[in-house]
Coordinates of N, CA, C and O in Angstrom, one line a residue:
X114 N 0.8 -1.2 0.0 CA 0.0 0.0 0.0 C 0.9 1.3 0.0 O 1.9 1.4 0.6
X115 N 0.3 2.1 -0.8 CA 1.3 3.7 -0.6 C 0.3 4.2 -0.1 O -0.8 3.6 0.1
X116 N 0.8 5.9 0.4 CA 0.3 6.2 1.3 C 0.2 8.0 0.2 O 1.1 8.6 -0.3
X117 N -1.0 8.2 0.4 CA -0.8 9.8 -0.6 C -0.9 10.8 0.8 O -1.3 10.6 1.9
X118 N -0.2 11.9 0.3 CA -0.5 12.9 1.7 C -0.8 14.3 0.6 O -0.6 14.2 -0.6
X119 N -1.0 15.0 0.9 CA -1.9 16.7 0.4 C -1.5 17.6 1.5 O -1.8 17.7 2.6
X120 N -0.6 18.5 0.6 CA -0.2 19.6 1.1 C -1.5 20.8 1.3 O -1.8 21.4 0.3
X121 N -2.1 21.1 2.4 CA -3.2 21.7 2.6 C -2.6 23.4 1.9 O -3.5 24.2 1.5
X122 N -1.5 23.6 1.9 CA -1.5 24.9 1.4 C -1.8 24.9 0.2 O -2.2 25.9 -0.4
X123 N -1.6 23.8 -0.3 CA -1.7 23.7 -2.0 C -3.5 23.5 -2.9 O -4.2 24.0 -3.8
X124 N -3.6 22.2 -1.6 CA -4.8 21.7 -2.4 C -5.9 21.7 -1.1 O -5.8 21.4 0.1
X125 N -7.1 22.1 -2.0 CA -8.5 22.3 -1.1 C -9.5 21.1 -1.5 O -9.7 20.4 -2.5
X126 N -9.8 21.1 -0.3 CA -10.8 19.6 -0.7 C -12.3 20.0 0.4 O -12.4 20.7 1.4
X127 N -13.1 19.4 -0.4 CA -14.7 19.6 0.5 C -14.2 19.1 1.8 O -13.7 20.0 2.4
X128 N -14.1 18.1 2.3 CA -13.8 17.1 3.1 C -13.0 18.1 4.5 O -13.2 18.3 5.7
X129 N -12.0 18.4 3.6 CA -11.0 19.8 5.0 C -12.0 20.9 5.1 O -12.1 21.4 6.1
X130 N -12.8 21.3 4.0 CA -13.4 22.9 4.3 C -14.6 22.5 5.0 O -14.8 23.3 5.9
X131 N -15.5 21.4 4.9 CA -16.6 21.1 5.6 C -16.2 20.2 7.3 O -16.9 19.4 7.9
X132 N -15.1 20.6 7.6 CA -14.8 19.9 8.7 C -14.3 21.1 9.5 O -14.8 21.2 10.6
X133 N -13.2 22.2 8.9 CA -13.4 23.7 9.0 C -14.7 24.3 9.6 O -14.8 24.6 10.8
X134 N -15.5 24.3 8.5 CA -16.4 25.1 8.7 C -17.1 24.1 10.1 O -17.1 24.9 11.0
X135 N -17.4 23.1 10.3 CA -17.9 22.6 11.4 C -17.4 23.2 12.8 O -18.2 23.7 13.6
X136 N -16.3 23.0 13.0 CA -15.4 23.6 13.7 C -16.1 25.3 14.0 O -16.8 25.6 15.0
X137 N -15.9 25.9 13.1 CA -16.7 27.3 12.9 C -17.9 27.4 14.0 O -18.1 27.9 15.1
X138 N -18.8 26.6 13.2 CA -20.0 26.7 13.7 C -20.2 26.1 14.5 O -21.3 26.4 15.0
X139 N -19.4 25.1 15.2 CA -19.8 25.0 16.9 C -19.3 25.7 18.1 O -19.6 25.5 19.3
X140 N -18.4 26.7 17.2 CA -17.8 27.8 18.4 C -18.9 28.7 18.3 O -19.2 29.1 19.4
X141 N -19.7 29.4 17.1 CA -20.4 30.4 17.1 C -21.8 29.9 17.6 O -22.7 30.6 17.8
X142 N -21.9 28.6 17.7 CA -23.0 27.8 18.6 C -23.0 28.2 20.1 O -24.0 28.2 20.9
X143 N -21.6 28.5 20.3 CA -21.3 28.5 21.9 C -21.4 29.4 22.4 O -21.2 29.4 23.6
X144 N -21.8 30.6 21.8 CA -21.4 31.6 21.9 C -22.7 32.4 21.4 O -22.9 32.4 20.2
X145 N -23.7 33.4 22.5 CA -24.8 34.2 22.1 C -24.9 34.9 21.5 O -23.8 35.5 21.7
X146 N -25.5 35.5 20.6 CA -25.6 36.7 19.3 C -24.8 36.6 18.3 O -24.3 37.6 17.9
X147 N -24.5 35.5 17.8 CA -23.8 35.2 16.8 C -24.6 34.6 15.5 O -24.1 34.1 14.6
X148 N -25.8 34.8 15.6 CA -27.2 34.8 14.5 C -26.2 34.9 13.1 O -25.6 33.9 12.7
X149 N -26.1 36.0 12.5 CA -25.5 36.1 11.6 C -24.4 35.4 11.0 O -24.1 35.3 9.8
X150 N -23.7 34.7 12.1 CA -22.2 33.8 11.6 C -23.0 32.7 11.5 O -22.8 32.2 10.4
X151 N -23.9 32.0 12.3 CA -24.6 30.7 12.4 C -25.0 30.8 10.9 O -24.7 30.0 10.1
X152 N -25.8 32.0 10.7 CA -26.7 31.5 9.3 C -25.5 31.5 8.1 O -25.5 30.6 7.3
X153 N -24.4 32.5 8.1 CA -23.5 32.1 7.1 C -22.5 30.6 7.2 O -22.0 30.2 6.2
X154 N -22.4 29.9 8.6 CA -21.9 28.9 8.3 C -22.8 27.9 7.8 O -22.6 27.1 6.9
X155 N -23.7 28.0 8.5 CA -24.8 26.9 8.2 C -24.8 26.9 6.3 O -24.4 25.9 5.6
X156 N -25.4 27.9 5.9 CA -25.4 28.1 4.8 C -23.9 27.4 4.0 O -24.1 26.7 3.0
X157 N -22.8 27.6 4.2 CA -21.6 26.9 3.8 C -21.6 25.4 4.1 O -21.3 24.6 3.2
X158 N -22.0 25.2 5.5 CA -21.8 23.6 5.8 C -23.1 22.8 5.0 O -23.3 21.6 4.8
X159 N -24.0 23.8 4.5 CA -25.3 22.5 3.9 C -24.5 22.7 1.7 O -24.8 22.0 0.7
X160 N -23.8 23.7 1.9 CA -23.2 24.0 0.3 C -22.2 22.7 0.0 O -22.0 22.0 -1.0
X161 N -21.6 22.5 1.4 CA -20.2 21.7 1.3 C -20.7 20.1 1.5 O -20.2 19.2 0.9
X162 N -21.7 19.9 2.2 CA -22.3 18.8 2.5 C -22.9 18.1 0.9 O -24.1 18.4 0.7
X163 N -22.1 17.3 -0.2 CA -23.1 17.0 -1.1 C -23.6 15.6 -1.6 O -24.1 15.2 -2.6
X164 N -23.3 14.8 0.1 CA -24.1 13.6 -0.3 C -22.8 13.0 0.4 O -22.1 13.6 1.2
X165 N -22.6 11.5 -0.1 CA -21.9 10.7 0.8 C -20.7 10.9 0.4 O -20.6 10.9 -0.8
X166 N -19.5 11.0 1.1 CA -18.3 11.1 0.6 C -17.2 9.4 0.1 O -16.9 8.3 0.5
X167 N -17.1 10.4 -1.5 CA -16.3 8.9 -2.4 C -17.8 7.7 -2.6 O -17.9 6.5 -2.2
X168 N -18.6 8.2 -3.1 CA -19.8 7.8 -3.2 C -19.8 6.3 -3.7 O -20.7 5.6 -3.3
X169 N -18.9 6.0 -4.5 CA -18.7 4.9 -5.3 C -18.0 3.8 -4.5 O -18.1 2.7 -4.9
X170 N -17.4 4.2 -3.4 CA -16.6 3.2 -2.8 C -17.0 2.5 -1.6 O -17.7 3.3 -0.9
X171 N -16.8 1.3 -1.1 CA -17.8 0.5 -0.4 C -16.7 0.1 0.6 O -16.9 -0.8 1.5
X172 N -15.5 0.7 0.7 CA -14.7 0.2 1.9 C -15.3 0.2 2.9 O -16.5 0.5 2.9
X173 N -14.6 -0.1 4.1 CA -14.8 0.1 5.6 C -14.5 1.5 6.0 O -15.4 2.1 6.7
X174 N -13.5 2.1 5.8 CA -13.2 3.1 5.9 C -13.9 4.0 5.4 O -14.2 4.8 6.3
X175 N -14.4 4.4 4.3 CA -14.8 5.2 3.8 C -16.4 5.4 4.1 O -17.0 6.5 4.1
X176 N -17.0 3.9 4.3 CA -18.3 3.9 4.9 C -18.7 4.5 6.5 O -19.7 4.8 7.2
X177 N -17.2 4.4 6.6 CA -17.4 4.9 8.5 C -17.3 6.5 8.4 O -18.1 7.2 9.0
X178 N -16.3 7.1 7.6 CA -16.6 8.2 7.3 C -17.6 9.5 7.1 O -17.7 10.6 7.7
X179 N -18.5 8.4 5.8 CA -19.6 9.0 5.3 C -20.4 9.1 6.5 O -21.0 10.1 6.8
X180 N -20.5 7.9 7.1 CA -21.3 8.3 8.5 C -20.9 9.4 9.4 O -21.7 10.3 9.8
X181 N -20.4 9.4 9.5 CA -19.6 10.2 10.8 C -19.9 11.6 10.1 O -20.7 12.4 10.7
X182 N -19.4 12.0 9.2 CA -19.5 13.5 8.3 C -21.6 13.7 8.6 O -22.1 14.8 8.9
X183 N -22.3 12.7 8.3 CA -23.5 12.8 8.3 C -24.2 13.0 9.6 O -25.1 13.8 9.7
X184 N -23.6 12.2 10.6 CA -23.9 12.3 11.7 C -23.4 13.8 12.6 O -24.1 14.4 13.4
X185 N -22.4 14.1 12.2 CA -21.5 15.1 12.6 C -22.9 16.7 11.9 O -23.5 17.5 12.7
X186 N -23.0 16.6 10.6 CA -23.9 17.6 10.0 C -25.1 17.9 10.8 O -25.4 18.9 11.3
X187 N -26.0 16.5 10.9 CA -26.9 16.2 11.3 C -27.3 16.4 12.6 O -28.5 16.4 12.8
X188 N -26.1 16.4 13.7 CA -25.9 16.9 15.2 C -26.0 18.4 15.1 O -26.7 19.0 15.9
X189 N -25.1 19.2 14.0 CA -25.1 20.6 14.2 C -26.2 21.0 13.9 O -26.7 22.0 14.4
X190 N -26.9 20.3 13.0 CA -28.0 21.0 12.1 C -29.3 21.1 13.6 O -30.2 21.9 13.9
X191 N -29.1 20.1 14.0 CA -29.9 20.2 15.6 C -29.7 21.2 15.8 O -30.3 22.1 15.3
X192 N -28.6 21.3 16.6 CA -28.3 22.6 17.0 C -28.7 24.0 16.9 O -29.3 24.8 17.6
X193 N -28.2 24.1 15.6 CA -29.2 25.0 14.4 C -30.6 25.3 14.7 O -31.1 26.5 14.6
X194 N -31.3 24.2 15.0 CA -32.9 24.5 14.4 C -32.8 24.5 15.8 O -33.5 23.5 15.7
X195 N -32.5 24.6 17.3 CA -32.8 24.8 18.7 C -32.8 26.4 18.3 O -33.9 26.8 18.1
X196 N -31.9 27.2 18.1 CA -31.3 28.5 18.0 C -32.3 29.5 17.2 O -32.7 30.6 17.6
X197 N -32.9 28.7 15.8 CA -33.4 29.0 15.1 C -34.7 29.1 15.9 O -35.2 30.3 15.8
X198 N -35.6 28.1 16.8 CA -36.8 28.2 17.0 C -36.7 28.6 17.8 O -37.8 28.8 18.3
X199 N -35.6 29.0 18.7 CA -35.8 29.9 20.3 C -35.8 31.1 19.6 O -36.5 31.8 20.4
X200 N -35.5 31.9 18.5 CA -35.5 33.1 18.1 C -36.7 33.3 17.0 O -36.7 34.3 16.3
X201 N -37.5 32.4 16.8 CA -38.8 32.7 16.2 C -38.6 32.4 14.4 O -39.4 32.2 13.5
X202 N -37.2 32.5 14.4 CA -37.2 32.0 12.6 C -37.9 30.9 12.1 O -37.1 30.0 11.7
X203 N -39.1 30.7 12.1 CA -40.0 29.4 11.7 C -39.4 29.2 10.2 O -39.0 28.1 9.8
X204 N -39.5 30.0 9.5 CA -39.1 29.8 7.4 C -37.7 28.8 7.7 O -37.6 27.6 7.4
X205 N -36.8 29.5 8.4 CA -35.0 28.9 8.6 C -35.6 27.4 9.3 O -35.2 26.3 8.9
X206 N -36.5 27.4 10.1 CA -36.3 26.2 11.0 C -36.9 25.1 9.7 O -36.4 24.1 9.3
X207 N -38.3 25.6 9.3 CA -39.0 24.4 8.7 C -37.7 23.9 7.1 O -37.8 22.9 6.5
X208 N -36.8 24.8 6.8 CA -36.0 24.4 5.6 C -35.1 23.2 6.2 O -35.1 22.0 5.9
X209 N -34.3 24.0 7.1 CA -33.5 23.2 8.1 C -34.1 21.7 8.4 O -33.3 20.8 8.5
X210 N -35.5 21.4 8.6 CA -35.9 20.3 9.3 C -36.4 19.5 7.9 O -36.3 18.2 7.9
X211 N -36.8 20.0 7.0 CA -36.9 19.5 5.3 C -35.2 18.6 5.0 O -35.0 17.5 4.5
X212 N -34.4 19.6 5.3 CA -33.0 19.4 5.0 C -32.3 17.9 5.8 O -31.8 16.8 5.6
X213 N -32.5 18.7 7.0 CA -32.8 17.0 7.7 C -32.7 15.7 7.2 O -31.8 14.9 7.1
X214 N -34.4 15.7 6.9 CA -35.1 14.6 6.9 C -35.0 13.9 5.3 O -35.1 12.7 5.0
X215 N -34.8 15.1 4.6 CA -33.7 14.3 3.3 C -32.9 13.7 3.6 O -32.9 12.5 3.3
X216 N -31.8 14.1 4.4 CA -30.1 13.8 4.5 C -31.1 11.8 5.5 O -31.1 10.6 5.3
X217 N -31.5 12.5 6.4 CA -32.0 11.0 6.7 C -33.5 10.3 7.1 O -34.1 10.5 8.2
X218 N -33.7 9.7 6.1 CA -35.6 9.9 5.5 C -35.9 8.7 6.6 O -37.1 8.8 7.0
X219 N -35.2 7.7 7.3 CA -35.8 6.8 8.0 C -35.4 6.9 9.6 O -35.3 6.0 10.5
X220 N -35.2 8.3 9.6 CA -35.0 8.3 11.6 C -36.6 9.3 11.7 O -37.0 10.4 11.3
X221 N -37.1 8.1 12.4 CA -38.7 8.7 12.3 C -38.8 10.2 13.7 O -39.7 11.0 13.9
X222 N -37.7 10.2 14.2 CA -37.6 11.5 14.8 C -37.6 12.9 13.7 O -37.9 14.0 14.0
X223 N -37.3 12.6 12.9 CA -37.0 14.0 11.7 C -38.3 14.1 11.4 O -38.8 15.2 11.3
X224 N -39.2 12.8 11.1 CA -40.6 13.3 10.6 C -41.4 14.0 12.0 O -42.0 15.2 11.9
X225 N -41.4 13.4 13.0 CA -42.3 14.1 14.0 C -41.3 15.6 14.5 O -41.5 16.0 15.6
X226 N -40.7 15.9 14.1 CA -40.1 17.0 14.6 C -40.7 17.8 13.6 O -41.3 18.8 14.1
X227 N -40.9 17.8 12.1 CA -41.4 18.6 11.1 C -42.9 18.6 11.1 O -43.6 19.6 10.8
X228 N -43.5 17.3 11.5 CA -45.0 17.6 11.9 C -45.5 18.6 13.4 O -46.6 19.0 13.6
X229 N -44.4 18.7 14.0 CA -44.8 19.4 15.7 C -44.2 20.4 14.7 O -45.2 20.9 14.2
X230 N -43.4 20.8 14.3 CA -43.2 22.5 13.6 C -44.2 22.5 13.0 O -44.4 23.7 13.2
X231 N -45.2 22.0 12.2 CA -45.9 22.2 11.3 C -47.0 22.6 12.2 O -47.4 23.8 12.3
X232 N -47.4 21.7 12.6 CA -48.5 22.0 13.7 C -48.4 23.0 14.5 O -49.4 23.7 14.4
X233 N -47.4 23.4 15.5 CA -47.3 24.8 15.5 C -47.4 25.8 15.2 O -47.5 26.9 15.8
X234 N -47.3 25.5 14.2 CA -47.0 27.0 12.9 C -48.9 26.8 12.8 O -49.4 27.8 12.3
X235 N -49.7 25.9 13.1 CA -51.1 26.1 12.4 C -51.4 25.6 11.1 O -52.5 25.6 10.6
X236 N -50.0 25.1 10.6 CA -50.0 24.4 9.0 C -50.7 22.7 9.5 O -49.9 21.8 9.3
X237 N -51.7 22.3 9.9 CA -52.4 21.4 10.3 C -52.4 20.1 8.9 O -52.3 18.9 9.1
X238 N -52.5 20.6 7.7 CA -52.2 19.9 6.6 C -51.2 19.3 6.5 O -51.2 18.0 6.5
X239 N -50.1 20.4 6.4 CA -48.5 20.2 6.3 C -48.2 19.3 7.4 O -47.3 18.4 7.1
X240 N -48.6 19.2 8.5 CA -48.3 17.9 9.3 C -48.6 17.0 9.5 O -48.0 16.2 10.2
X241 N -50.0 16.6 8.6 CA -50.5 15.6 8.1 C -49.8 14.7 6.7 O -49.7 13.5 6.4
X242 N -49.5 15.9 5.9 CA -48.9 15.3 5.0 C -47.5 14.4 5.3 O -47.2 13.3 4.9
X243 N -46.6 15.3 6.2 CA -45.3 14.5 6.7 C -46.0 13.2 7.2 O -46.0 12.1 6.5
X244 N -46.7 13.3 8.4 CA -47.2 11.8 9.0 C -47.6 10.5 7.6 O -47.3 9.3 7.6
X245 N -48.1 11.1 6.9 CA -48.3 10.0 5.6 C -47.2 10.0 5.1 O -46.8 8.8 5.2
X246 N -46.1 10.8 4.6 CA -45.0 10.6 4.1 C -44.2 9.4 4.8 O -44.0 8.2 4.5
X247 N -43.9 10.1 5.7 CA -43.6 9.0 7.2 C -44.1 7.3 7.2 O -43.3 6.4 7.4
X248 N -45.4 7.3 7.0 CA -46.0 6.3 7.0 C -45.8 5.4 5.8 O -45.9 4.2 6.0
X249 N -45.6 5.8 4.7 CA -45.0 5.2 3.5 C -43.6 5.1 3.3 O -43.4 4.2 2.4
X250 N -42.7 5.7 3.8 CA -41.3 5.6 4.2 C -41.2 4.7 5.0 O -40.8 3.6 4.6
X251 N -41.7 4.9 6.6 CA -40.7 3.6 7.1 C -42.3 2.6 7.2 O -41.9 1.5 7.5
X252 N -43.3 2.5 7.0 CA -43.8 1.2 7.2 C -44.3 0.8 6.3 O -44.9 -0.2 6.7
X253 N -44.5 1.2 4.5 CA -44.8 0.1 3.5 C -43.6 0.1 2.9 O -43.4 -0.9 2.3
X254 N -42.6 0.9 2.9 CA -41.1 1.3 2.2 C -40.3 0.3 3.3 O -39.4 -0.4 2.9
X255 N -40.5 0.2 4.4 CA -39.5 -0.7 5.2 C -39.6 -1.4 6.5 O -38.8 -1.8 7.4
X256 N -41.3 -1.6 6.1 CA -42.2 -2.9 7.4 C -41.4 -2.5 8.8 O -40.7 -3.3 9.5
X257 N -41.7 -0.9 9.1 CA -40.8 -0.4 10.4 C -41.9 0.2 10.9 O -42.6 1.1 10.5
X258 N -42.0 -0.8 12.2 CA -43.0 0.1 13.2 C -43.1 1.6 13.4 O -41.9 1.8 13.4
X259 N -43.9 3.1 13.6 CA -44.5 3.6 14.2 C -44.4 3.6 15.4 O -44.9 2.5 15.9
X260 N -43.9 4.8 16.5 CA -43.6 4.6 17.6 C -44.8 5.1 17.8 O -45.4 5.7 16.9
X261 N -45.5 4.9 19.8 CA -46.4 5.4 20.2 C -46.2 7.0 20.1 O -47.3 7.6 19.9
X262 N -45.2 7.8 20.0 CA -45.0 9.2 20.4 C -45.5 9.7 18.8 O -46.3 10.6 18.9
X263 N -45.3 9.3 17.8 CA -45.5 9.7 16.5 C -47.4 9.6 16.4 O -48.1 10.5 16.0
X264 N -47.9 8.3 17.1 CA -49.0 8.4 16.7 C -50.1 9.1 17.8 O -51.3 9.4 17.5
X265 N -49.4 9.3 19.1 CA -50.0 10.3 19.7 C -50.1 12.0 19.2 O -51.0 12.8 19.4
X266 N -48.9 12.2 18.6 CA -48.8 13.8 17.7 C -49.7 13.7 16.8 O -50.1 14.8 16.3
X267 N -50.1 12.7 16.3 CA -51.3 12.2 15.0 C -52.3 12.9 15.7 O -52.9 14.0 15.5
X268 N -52.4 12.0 16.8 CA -54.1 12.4 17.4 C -54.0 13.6 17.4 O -54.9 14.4 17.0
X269 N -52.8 14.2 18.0 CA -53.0 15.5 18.8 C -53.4 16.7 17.4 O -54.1 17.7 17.4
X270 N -52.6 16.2 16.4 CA -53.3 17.0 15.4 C -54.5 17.1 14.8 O -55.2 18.1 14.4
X271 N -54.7 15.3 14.7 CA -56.3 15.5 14.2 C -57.2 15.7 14.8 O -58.4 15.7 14.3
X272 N -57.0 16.0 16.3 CA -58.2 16.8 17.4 C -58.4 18.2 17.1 O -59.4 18.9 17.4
X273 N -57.2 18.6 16.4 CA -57.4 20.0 16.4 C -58.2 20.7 14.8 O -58.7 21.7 14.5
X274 N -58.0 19.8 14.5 CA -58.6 19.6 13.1 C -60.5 19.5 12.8 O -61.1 18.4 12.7
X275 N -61.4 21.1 12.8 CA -62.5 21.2 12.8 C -63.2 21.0 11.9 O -64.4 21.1 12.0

């Protein structure tokens, strides 16, 4: 095996800038009134994020990676939409939680988090529609139970529903 190494002054890779910018944005996470730096990192880390990294390749390594980069996005983007909905940005939060639940369509937490924003917001539709989305994603798309907490937000929506 050889071993390649990359002079960082030389050569730029997604991979170093979206790990950068991570870095970034969990300091300006840490840190109050930093609205403005959050939305410009955020905005860079979802530009740099474009799917699984070395897409083609099925190593061990590279599979543990893609995870970790995903999981890693996917932690901050929490983050994100805490900040976002303590300061009232509902448009930023519902993109952010869309963006989500793309990057991962079968953690049925991403769906009930966009149905409770939805519902919130009074979009009583729009949270009906995710729960069906949901509903065909993980239980005719992947014979995956429905937790009790998903189908109690059901009710709670369709109570409110005149």
């Amino acid at each position: 095996n050889s071993l390649l190494s990359l002079n960082p002054h030389l050569c730029w890779l997604d991979l170093w800038a979206f790990e950068a910018t991570a870095v970034e944005l969990e300091q300006a996470l840490s840190v109050s009134g930093q609205q403005q730096i959050i939305d410009k990192l955020t905005d860079r880390l979802l530009k740099l994020y474009r799917g699984a990294f070395l897409k083609n390749n099925d190593s061990g390594l590279v599979i543990l990676t893609q995870e970790q980069l995903l999981n890693k996005l996917c932690r901050l983007l929490d983050r994100v939409i805490n900040v976002y909905q303590a300061s009232g940005a509902h448009e930023r939060v519902r993109h952010l939680l869309h963006q989500q639940l793309e990057y991962k369509p079968l953690v049925e937490n991403n769906y009930r988090r966009l149905m409770r924003h939805y519902a919130n917001q009074g979009q009583l539709d729009e949270a009906l529609q995710i729960y069906r989305q949901c509903q065909r994603v993980l239980c005719q798309g992947f014979n995956m139970q429905l937790s009790s907490d998903i189908q109690l937000l059901l009710k709670q929506i369709q109570s409110q529903i005149v």
